[in-house]
């Protein structure tokens, strides 16, 4: 069920229905945390950050991106295998 929340969130984001996207992606992050799927949690946080950025601006997105970066770093995921976020700088 977790993948459905994530994909639904991405679909809502693409449709510019940001409140719905944020709700779905929050649910997906919560499930990933519950089942301790850190890698996919990191990716979902990247996508969550994009939805927040589009809905509320860059400042709202930074915490998600920082958390994703922390997860990927802890897991030893090479930069080339991560999402494009958080932005550099």
PDB file of C-alpha atoms in Angstrom:
ATOM      1  CA  UNK A   1       0.000   0.000   0.000  1.00  0.00           C
ATOM      2  CA  UNK A   2       2.898   2.365   0.603  1.00  0.00           C
ATOM      3  CA  UNK A   3       3.788   2.588  -3.084  1.00  0.00           C
ATOM      4  CA  UNK A   4       0.243   3.603  -3.905  1.00  0.00           C
ATOM      5  CA  UNK A   5       0.434   6.536  -1.455  1.00  0.00           C
ATOM      6  CA  UNK A   6       3.690   7.671  -3.003  1.00  0.00           C
ATOM      7  CA  UNK A   7       2.530   7.387  -6.599  1.00  0.00           C
ATOM      8  CA  UNK A   8      -0.787   9.035  -5.797  1.00  0.00           C
ATOM      9  CA  UNK A   9       1.139  11.879  -4.174  1.00  0.00           C
ATOM     10  CA  UNK A  10       3.274  12.297  -7.292  1.00  0.00           C
ATOM     11  CA  UNK A  11       0.187  12.286  -9.494  1.00  0.00           C
ATOM     12  CA  UNK A  12      -1.474  14.951  -7.365  1.00  0.00           C
ATOM     13  CA  UNK A  13       1.722  17.004  -7.438  1.00  0.00           C
ATOM     14  CA  UNK A  14       1.823  16.814 -11.242  1.00  0.00           C
ATOM     15  CA  UNK A  15      -1.813  17.925 -11.328  1.00  0.00           C
ATOM     16  CA  UNK A  16      -0.850  20.870  -9.089  1.00  0.00           C
ATOM     17  CA  UNK A  17      -3.140  19.583  -6.298  1.00  0.00           C
ATOM     18  CA  UNK A  18      -0.482  20.249  -3.705  1.00  0.00           C
ATOM     19  CA  UNK A  19      -2.489  19.797  -0.508  1.00  0.00           C
ATOM     20  CA  UNK A  20      -3.571  16.356  -1.681  1.00  0.00           C
ATOM     21  CA  UNK A  21      -0.002  15.541  -2.770  1.00  0.00           C
ATOM     22  CA  UNK A  22       1.393  16.581   0.598  1.00  0.00           C
ATOM     23  CA  UNK A  23      -1.144  14.448   2.474  1.00  0.00           C
ATOM     24  CA  UNK A  24      -0.371  11.345   0.405  1.00  0.00           C
ATOM     25  CA  UNK A  25       3.392  11.797   0.652  1.00  0.00           C
ATOM     26  CA  UNK A  26       3.165  12.335   4.407  1.00  0.00           C
ATOM     27  CA  UNK A  27       1.301   9.031   4.647  1.00  0.00           C
ATOM     28  CA  UNK A  28       3.931   7.294   2.512  1.00  0.00           C
ATOM     29  CA  UNK A  29       6.777   8.641   4.668  1.00  0.00           C
ATOM     30  CA  UNK A  30       4.983   7.470   7.824  1.00  0.00           C
ATOM     31  CA  UNK A  31       4.585   3.955   6.431  1.00  0.00           C
ATOM     32  CA  UNK A  32       8.210   3.774   5.275  1.00  0.00           C
ATOM     33  CA  UNK A  33       9.265   4.752   8.784  1.00  0.00           C
ATOM     34  CA  UNK A  34       6.965   2.170  10.339  1.00  0.00           C
ATOM     35  CA  UNK A  35       8.391  -0.642   8.226  1.00  0.00           C
ATOM     36  CA  UNK A  36      11.912   0.822   8.481  1.00  0.00           C
ATOM     37  CA  UNK A  37      12.498   1.137   4.757  1.00  0.00           C
ATOM     38  CA  UNK A  38      15.056   3.924   5.008  1.00  0.00           C
ATOM     39  CA  UNK A  39      16.125   3.925   1.364  1.00  0.00           C
ATOM     40  CA  UNK A  40      12.618   4.430   0.008  1.00  0.00           C
ATOM     41  CA  UNK A  41      11.881   6.859   2.831  1.00  0.00           C
ATOM     42  CA  UNK A  42      14.742   8.980   1.497  1.00  0.00           C
ATOM     43  CA  UNK A  43      13.295   8.997  -1.999  1.00  0.00           C
ATOM     44  CA  UNK A  44       9.821   9.781  -0.708  1.00  0.00           C
ATOM     45  CA  UNK A  45      11.209  12.682   1.316  1.00  0.00           C
ATOM     46  CA  UNK A  46      12.792  14.026  -1.885  1.00  0.00           C
ATOM     47  CA  UNK A  47       9.407  13.917  -3.616  1.00  0.00           C
ATOM     48  CA  UNK A  48       7.703  15.349  -0.545  1.00  0.00           C
ATOM     49  CA  UNK A  49      10.172  18.227  -0.653  1.00  0.00           C
ATOM     50  CA  UNK A  50       9.272  18.934  -4.272  1.00  0.00           C
ATOM     51  CA  UNK A  51       5.573  19.097  -3.431  1.00  0.00           C
ATOM     52  CA  UNK A  52       6.279  21.386  -0.479  1.00  0.00           C
ATOM     53  CA  UNK A  53       8.501  23.604  -2.606  1.00  0.00           C
ATOM     54  CA  UNK A  54       5.802  24.041  -5.229  1.00  0.00           C
ATOM     55  CA  UNK A  55       3.077  24.623  -2.649  1.00  0.00           C
ATOM     56  CA  UNK A  56       4.854  26.659   0.016  1.00  0.00           C
ATOM     57  CA  UNK A  57       8.302  27.626  -1.240  1.00  0.00           C
ATOM     58  CA  UNK A  58      11.894  26.561  -0.844  1.00  0.00           C
ATOM     59  CA  UNK A  59      12.061  27.084   2.924  1.00  0.00           C
ATOM     60  CA  UNK A  60       9.234  24.601   3.492  1.00  0.00           C
ATOM     61  CA  UNK A  61      11.039  21.967   1.422  1.00  0.00           C
ATOM     62  CA  UNK A  62      14.511  22.200   2.969  1.00  0.00           C
ATOM     63  CA  UNK A  63      13.800  20.034   6.035  1.00  0.00           C
ATOM     64  CA  UNK A  64      12.600  17.142   3.845  1.00  0.00           C
ATOM     65  CA  UNK A  65      15.617  17.390   1.589  1.00  0.00           C
ATOM     66  CA  UNK A  66      18.006  17.579   4.504  1.00  0.00           C
ATOM     67  CA  UNK A  67      16.422  14.511   6.059  1.00  0.00           C
ATOM     68  CA  UNK A  68      16.690  12.650   2.738  1.00  0.00           C
ATOM     69  CA  UNK A  69      20.361  13.638   2.472  1.00  0.00           C
ATOM     70  CA  UNK A  70      20.988  12.368   6.010  1.00  0.00           C
ATOM     71  CA  UNK A  71      19.332   9.029   5.253  1.00  0.00           C
ATOM     72  CA  UNK A  72      21.262   8.549   2.016  1.00  0.00           C
ATOM     73  CA  UNK A  73      24.531   9.477   3.724  1.00  0.00           C
ATOM     74  CA  UNK A  74      23.887   7.048   6.606  1.00  0.00           C
ATOM     75  CA  UNK A  75      23.087   4.278   4.131  1.00  0.00           C
ATOM     76  CA  UNK A  76      26.168   5.024   2.047  1.00  0.00           C
ATOM     77  CA  UNK A  77      24.146   5.689  -1.099  1.00  0.00           C
ATOM     78  CA  UNK A  78      26.417   7.340  -3.683  1.00  0.00           C
ATOM     79  CA  UNK A  79      25.357  10.812  -4.784  1.00  0.00           C
ATOM     80  CA  UNK A  80      24.843   9.513  -8.331  1.00  0.00           C
ATOM     81  CA  UNK A  81      22.139   7.123  -7.067  1.00  0.00           C
ATOM     82  CA  UNK A  82      20.155   9.714  -5.138  1.00  0.00           C
ATOM     83  CA  UNK A  83      17.436  12.037  -6.280  1.00  0.00           C
ATOM     84  CA  UNK A  84      18.368  15.497  -7.507  1.00  0.00           C
ATOM     85  CA  UNK A  85      17.464  17.035  -4.174  1.00  0.00           C
ATOM     86  CA  UNK A  86      18.341  18.706  -1.914  1.00  0.00           C
ATOM     87  CA  UNK A  87      19.703  21.343  -4.228  1.00  0.00           C
ATOM     88  CA  UNK A  88      23.319  22.277  -3.819  1.00  0.00           C
ATOM     89  CA  UNK A  89      24.234  25.393  -1.965  1.00  0.00           C
TER      90      UNK A  89
END
